[in-house]
Structure formats: C-alpha cells, structure tokens
Amino acid sequence: MLRFLCKRRAATAFVSRCRSFSSGVDCGNGSSTFAVMSFGDGSQGALGLPSSVIGFGADAYEPTIVPGLPPDVVSVSAGHYHSLVVTAEGELWAWGRNNEGQLGGDLLEPRNLWNEPKRVEGLSNVKVQAAFASGVISVAIGDDGSIWTWGRSKRGQLGHGKGLMEALMPSRVKALAGEDITKVSLGWGHVLAQTADGKLFGWGYSADGRLGRLEETVKTSPLDSNAELPRRHKMTPSEALDVAEKLVLESIEKEKDMPIVWEPYLIEELQSLPVTDISCGLDHSLLMCGDNTMLSGGSNIYGQLGREHQGVGLFPVDISFRSLSVASGLGHSLAICELPTAGGNIFRKALFSWGWNGSSQLGRQGPESKPLVVEGLLEENPATVSCGRVHSLATTSTGELWAWGCGKNGRLGLGSSFDESRPTLVDIGDYKVVQAVAGFDHNLLLVAVT
C-alpha cells in the first residue's frame, strides 16, 4: 500500500507541469488542465514512466502521470507495446518498444531509453491531427487527411506497395492521396481506414474476410484450427490465457504464406453504405454503418463476430439496437448502443459485449458468442470503450473510468493483479477521464483537472 501512496504523491507533483488550454471537453468550468496517465505492463517501456517512479521495466498498478510531455496533449493512442500522443500544435510524441522502428527514431537506441517520450522525427511538415498504433507500426493522419505509416510489417500493414515491409521514417501512403482519412484501426496484420465521406479502405493480411470479400478466394486463418484447445480442456483462467497466447503466436508464424493486400483498396461491399466507426481486433473487424447496422468479419473462433451467420465476409452482427461506437480486442468485442426506455421515446446508452471471456473481459455471464448487455454498467452513462488483449475499459459521461477482465501486471489500475468479473470503478483522484485507450497489456488516459 505504501508503494501505491508514493506513486500517487509523485503523480500529483507531475501534474503541475501541465497548463490550461481550450478544448471541446465539458469539464464543468470550460477551462481544464490536461495530463496523460498510464498503468499496466511496463516491460516494454510503453508506460513512459521514469525508473525513479516505478523502477525500470516495472508495472504500474495504479494510474500514474507520465512526465516529460508537452502541456497541450489532446489525444492518446496505445499500440500493442508502444504509446503515441498528439498535441494541439500537431506534434506527435512516442515511447515504448522500438524493435520494429515504430517510434520513428533510432533502432539502436538502448532499451532502457524506450520509456522516455520523444517527438517523432520526419513529421515536421505535417500537422498531425490523429495517431494510431499496432504491434509493429504507427500511423499518423495529417490535418489535410493524408496518412503516414512507419515501422516494420511482413503483412503489408504499411500500405506502401508489394513487398515493402519497412519504413524507418514516416512515409506517406500514396495510394490514398486525395482521400480525407479521419480514422485508422489496426489489427495484428490488417488495417482499416475510413474517410470523411464514409468510404472504407482496407489492406494487409486478408484471411477470413476481415477486409471483406476479395476477388481471390478468401482463405481461413490458421487460428481456426487450434483455438478450441483452451475450451476443450478444463483450465484455470490464467492457464487458458497462457495457452491461448502461445497458440496465437504459433498461428501468426503460420500466417506468413497467407494472402496479403499490399496497398489500400476500396472495400466494394460498402460503397453504397457510409461507414461511421471502425475497430480491428487481433484477427477480426467491426464496422458501424450509416443505416445503424453493425457489421463484423474475420475469424470467429471465440464468437467475436457476434452473429450466427457463418459466412466469410462482412455481415450484420446480431444486435437490433442503434450502435454508437465499437471496440475489439484479441478475441472479444464491445459496443455502446442506445436502448429505449419504458416509454419508448427516450433512449439511454448501454454497453454490449461478446466473444472470448476466458479472463472475464466480457464483464458479464451468459452465452459468450451472443451480444448481451453488461449489467454492471446499466446505471452509468458509457461514453467510450476500449479493449486490451484480455481486459476492457469504459469511460462515462461524468469522466469516470471502469475496468474489468484480466488484472495481471496491474492492467486494471486497481492496485492489484486480481481479475475482475464485473466493471469496477478505478480511482483516479480528482481527475476526469477525457479519453481511455488500452494497448495489449497497458493503458493510457487523457485526464482533466477542473
């Protein structure tokens, strides 16, 4: 307990570095001080916390202020093992794992410096408005809608053309020149990008129809052949998680010879249907469309597609309520939807979950492959959701943070390594959460002090 109290005092000291700036967030008085917090697995430096706070490579069991950042951070993004933040001035800062050059800097930089936030080189002429990350690459969107990628990917995630697997500095995706890109989502090997006018582009690893149906035969991922193992044998949640992670890594190696789309292409199935939100899980995709339907595609080994229809491609999720936002993890999915009240004319927000529940990341009981309400949040007003590898986060309209699922490495921010089967309120002191994002095993928060 003393260690956690010391971290809390350190966080309070660091917040004085931040200054007020205007934003679109309603924090009560119109003027707020913003800061970035992190917690969870620190082994890859993705927390951005100095050794003096948690020790080099140590985990953070409670949300802790990340020092050394500019005072005007406006958004955060968590990759599998690294972190990105965007400032109001359009700068991009990064820290964490850099084995694949996903930080856009020196590959020879010592690992003990990975946890130090640094400005990404090569974007001096780009005013960045958003950034996104996967396990091995990073993406930036300029204020002109241009898209830039860097890192290393054997599965075409860079989008720079056939056989191009490395970009050590940010490079523009020329195939999307002229498009106004507004959001990008990345799985382990596939990418989706939506435009301001609702078009959807995809590229990278294309098995299971996670990029829709291509002209060539859609192949099945090697994951489908072995992922039932944890289900067929009685295992503790921890044992099942270890086995599943091993199977995923083995299957990813087998995927090397599977079909790859090397450059972004327009997903034709959706040309007449504008896309309003996207989310890539490890090997599946969720889409929200302008007619209020939700589509899913990709692997369904854990029921993460949320539909009885087993066709390969993009098909509707079995949910009849209007969806507002979606999120996906390694093998589970979340969606915020509108539910009618008793009168039928007033709606309230509710969180639905489905898919893998080996570490209670669904936050509920009941059939796993069927989208069902997370009852533990019915009294709240969910604003955003995010999925880690096997844990989940949700923010509310009042700036609260709720977490559930696997607690290993402190990834729930609750001061322990215990799993939580229901959404649990995370103590963030006097802060209000503006944005919460989950990487594989770490988390970032953009918080406001009113």
Short mmCIF file of N, CA, C and O in Angstrom, two decimals, residues 101-159:
data_model
loop_
_atom_site.label_atom_id
_atom_site.label_comp_id
_atom_site.label_asym_id
_atom_site.label_seq_id
_atom_site.Cartn_x
_atom_site.Cartn_y
_atom_site.Cartn_z
N GLY A 101 11.05 -0.21 -35.24
CA GLY A 101 11.12 1.17 -35.70
C GLY A 101 9.80 1.90 -35.61
O GLY A 101 9.61 2.94 -36.26
N GLN A 102 8.87 1.40 -34.79
CA GLN A 102 7.55 2.02 -34.70
C GLN A 102 7.54 3.37 -33.98
O GLN A 102 6.54 4.08 -34.02
N LEU A 103 8.67 3.74 -33.36
CA LEU A 103 8.77 5.06 -32.74
C LEU A 103 9.28 6.11 -33.72
O LEU A 103 9.30 7.30 -33.40
N GLY A 104 9.70 5.67 -34.90
CA GLY A 104 10.18 6.61 -35.90
C GLY A 104 11.53 7.20 -35.57
O GLY A 104 11.88 8.27 -36.06
N GLY A 105 12.32 6.50 -34.76
CA GLY A 105 13.62 7.02 -34.36
C GLY A 105 14.71 5.98 -34.55
O GLY A 105 14.60 5.06 -35.36
N ASP A 106 15.76 6.12 -33.76
CA ASP A 106 16.95 5.29 -33.87
C ASP A 106 16.67 3.86 -33.39
O ASP A 106 16.33 3.65 -32.22
N LEU A 107 16.84 2.88 -34.28
CA LEU A 107 16.62 1.49 -33.90
C LEU A 107 17.67 1.01 -32.91
O LEU A 107 17.45 0.02 -32.19
N LEU A 108 18.81 1.68 -32.86
CA LEU A 108 19.90 1.26 -31.98
C LEU A 108 19.81 1.90 -30.60
O LEU A 108 20.67 1.68 -29.76
N GLU A 109 18.76 2.67 -30.36
CA GLU A 109 18.60 3.30 -29.06
C GLU A 109 18.50 2.24 -27.98
O GLU A 109 17.77 1.25 -28.12
N PRO A 110 19.24 2.39 -26.87
CA PRO A 110 19.21 1.39 -25.80
C PRO A 110 17.79 1.18 -25.28
O PRO A 110 17.01 2.12 -25.18
N ARG A 111 17.49 -0.06 -24.92
CA ARG A 111 16.17 -0.39 -24.44
C ARG A 111 15.80 0.39 -23.18
O ARG A 111 14.62 0.69 -22.96
N ASN A 112 16.79 0.74 -22.37
CA ASN A 112 16.48 1.46 -21.13
C ASN A 112 16.04 2.90 -21.37
O ASN A 112 15.68 3.61 -20.44
N LEU A 113 16.03 3.31 -22.67
CA LEU A 113 15.53 4.65 -23.01
C LEU A 113 14.15 4.59 -23.68
O LEU A 113 13.59 5.62 -24.03
N TRP A 114 13.63 3.38 -23.87
CA TRP A 114 12.33 3.25 -24.53
C TRP A 114 11.23 3.96 -23.77
O TRP A 114 10.23 4.39 -24.36
N ASN A 115 11.37 4.08 -22.46
CA ASN A 115 10.28 4.66 -21.66
C ASN A 115 10.31 6.18 -21.62
O ASN A 115 9.50 6.79 -20.92
N GLU A 116 11.21 6.81 -22.38
CA GLU A 116 11.29 8.27 -22.40
C GLU A 116 10.53 8.83 -23.61
O GLU A 116 10.90 8.57 -24.75
N PRO A 117 9.44 9.58 -23.39
CA PRO A 117 8.70 10.17 -24.52
C PRO A 117 9.58 11.08 -25.36
O PRO A 117 10.32 11.90 -24.82
N LYS A 118 9.50 10.92 -26.68
CA LYS A 118 10.28 11.75 -27.60
C LYS A 118 9.41 12.13 -28.79
O LYS A 118 8.52 11.37 -29.19
N ARG A 119 9.69 13.29 -29.37
CA ARG A 119 8.95 13.71 -30.55
C ARG A 119 9.34 12.84 -31.74
O ARG A 119 10.53 12.55 -31.95
N VAL A 120 8.35 12.40 -32.51
CA VAL A 120 8.60 11.55 -33.67
C VAL A 120 9.24 12.39 -34.78
O VAL A 120 8.73 13.46 -35.15
N GLU A 121 10.35 11.90 -35.30
CA GLU A 121 11.06 12.59 -36.37
C GLU A 121 10.39 12.32 -37.72
O GLU A 121 9.71 11.32 -37.89
N GLY A 122 10.61 13.24 -38.65
CA GLY A 122 10.11 13.02 -40.00
C GLY A 122 8.71 13.53 -40.27
O GLY A 122 8.17 13.31 -41.35
N LEU A 123 8.11 14.23 -39.30
CA LEU A 123 6.76 14.78 -39.49
C LEU A 123 6.75 16.29 -39.28
O LEU A 123 5.70 16.86 -38.99
N SER A 124 7.90 16.92 -39.46
CA SER A 124 8.00 18.35 -39.19
C SER A 124 7.12 19.19 -40.11
O SER A 124 6.69 20.29 -39.75
N ASN A 125 6.81 18.67 -41.31
CA ASN A 125 5.97 19.41 -42.25
C ASN A 125 4.51 18.93 -42.23
O ASN A 125 3.73 19.30 -43.10
N VAL A 126 4.18 18.11 -41.25
CA VAL A 126 2.83 17.56 -41.13
C VAL A 126 2.23 18.00 -39.81
O VAL A 126 2.83 17.83 -38.75
N LYS A 127 1.05 18.61 -39.86
CA LYS A 127 0.33 18.92 -38.63
C LYS A 127 -0.56 17.72 -38.32
O LYS A 127 -1.61 17.52 -38.93
N VAL A 128 -0.12 16.91 -37.37
CA VAL A 128 -0.81 15.66 -37.05
C VAL A 128 -2.10 15.96 -36.30
O VAL A 128 -2.11 16.72 -35.33
N GLN A 129 -3.19 15.35 -36.74
CA GLN A 129 -4.46 15.53 -36.03
C GLN A 129 -4.92 14.25 -35.32
O GLN A 129 -5.79 14.29 -34.46
N ALA A 130 -4.31 13.10 -35.68
CA ALA A 130 -4.66 11.85 -35.01
C ALA A 130 -3.55 10.85 -35.25
O ALA A 130 -2.80 10.94 -36.24
N ALA A 131 -3.41 9.87 -34.35
CA ALA A 131 -2.40 8.83 -34.49
C ALA A 131 -2.96 7.51 -33.98
O ALA A 131 -3.81 7.48 -33.09
N PHE A 132 -2.44 6.41 -34.55
CA PHE A 132 -2.92 5.07 -34.21
C PHE A 132 -1.73 4.12 -34.26
O PHE A 132 -0.73 4.40 -34.91
N ALA A 133 -1.85 2.98 -33.57
CA ALA A 133 -0.71 2.07 -33.49
C ALA A 133 -1.15 0.62 -33.45
O ALA A 133 -2.25 0.29 -32.98
N SER A 134 -0.28 -0.27 -33.96
CA SER A 134 -0.48 -1.71 -33.84
C SER A 134 0.68 -2.27 -33.04
O SER A 134 1.31 -1.57 -32.25
N GLY A 135 1.02 -3.54 -33.29
CA GLY A 135 2.16 -4.10 -32.60
C GLY A 135 3.48 -3.68 -33.20
O GLY A 135 4.48 -3.57 -32.51
N VAL A 136 3.50 -3.41 -34.52
CA VAL A 136 4.77 -3.21 -35.21
C VAL A 136 4.84 -1.94 -36.04
O VAL A 136 5.91 -1.62 -36.57
N ILE A 137 3.74 -1.22 -36.20
CA ILE A 137 3.79 0.03 -36.96
C ILE A 137 3.02 1.13 -36.25
O ILE A 137 2.25 0.86 -35.32
N SER A 138 3.23 2.35 -36.71
CA SER A 138 2.49 3.51 -36.24
C SER A 138 1.91 4.25 -37.43
O SER A 138 2.44 4.17 -38.55
N VAL A 139 0.83 4.98 -37.18
CA VAL A 139 0.13 5.71 -38.24
C VAL A 139 -0.18 7.11 -37.75
O VAL A 139 -0.58 7.31 -36.60
N ALA A 140 -0.01 8.09 -38.62
CA ALA A 140 -0.40 9.47 -38.32
C ALA A 140 -1.29 9.98 -39.44
O ALA A 140 -1.08 9.66 -40.61
N ILE A 141 -2.29 10.77 -39.07
CA ILE A 141 -3.15 11.44 -40.04
C ILE A 141 -2.89 12.93 -39.95
O ILE A 141 -2.93 13.52 -38.87
N GLY A 142 -2.62 13.55 -41.10
CA GLY A 142 -2.39 14.98 -41.14
C GLY A 142 -3.69 15.75 -41.19
O GLY A 142 -4.77 15.19 -41.47
N ASP A 143 -3.63 17.06 -40.93
CA ASP A 143 -4.85 17.87 -40.94
C ASP A 143 -5.43 18.02 -42.34
O ASP A 143 -6.56 18.51 -42.50
N ASP A 144 -4.70 17.57 -43.36
CA ASP A 144 -5.21 17.57 -44.73
C ASP A 144 -5.79 16.21 -45.13
O ASP A 144 -6.13 15.99 -46.28
N GLY A 145 -5.90 15.29 -44.15
CA GLY A 145 -6.43 13.97 -44.43
C GLY A 145 -5.42 12.98 -44.96
O GLY A 145 -5.77 11.84 -45.26
N SER A 146 -4.15 13.39 -45.05
CA SER A 146 -3.10 12.48 -45.51
C SER A 146 -2.80 11.45 -44.43
O SER A 146 -3.01 11.69 -43.24
N ILE A 147 -2.29 10.29 -44.84
CA ILE A 147 -1.96 9.23 -43.90
C ILE A 147 -0.51 8.82 -44.07
O ILE A 147 -0.02 8.67 -45.20
N TRP A 148 0.19 8.66 -42.94
CA TRP A 148 1.61 8.36 -42.90
C TRP A 148 1.83 7.13 -42.03
O TRP A 148 1.23 7.00 -40.97
N THR A 149 2.70 6.21 -42.47
CA THR A 149 2.97 5.00 -41.71
C THR A 149 4.46 4.76 -41.60
O THR A 149 5.24 5.20 -42.45
N TRP A 150 4.86 4.04 -40.55
CA TRP A 150 6.27 3.68 -40.36
C TRP A 150 6.36 2.49 -39.40
O TRP A 150 5.45 2.19 -38.66
N GLY A 151 7.51 1.79 -39.48
CA GLY A 151 7.75 0.59 -38.70
C GLY A 151 8.09 -0.56 -39.63
O GLY A 151 8.55 -0.36 -40.75
N ARG A 152 7.87 -1.79 -39.15
CA ARG A 152 8.13 -2.98 -39.97
C ARG A 152 6.93 -3.91 -39.89
O ARG A 152 6.43 -4.18 -38.81
N SER A 153 6.50 -4.41 -41.02
CA SER A 153 5.40 -5.36 -41.04
C SER A 153 5.54 -6.30 -42.23
O SER A 153 5.68 -5.84 -43.36
N LYS A 154 5.50 -7.59 -41.97
CA LYS A 154 5.57 -8.59 -43.03
C LYS A 154 4.21 -8.83 -43.67
O LYS A 154 4.12 -9.61 -44.61
N ARG A 155 3.19 -8.20 -43.14
CA ARG A 155 1.83 -8.47 -43.60
C ARG A 155 1.19 -7.29 -44.34
O ARG A 155 -0.02 -7.19 -44.43
N GLY A 156 2.04 -6.39 -44.85
CA GLY A 156 1.53 -5.33 -45.70
C GLY A 156 0.88 -4.17 -44.99
O GLY A 156 0.25 -3.32 -45.63
N GLN A 157 1.00 -4.09 -43.66
CA GLN A 157 0.31 -3.04 -42.92
C GLN A 157 0.78 -1.63 -43.26
O GLN A 157 0.04 -0.67 -43.04
N LEU A 158 1.98 -1.49 -43.80
CA LEU A 158 2.47 -0.16 -44.13
C LEU A 158 1.70 0.46 -45.30
O LEU A 158 1.57 1.67 -45.39
N GLY A 159 1.22 -0.37 -46.21
CA GLY A 159 0.43 0.12 -47.33
C GLY A 159 1.22 0.82 -48.42
O GLY A 159 0.65 1.58 -49.21
#
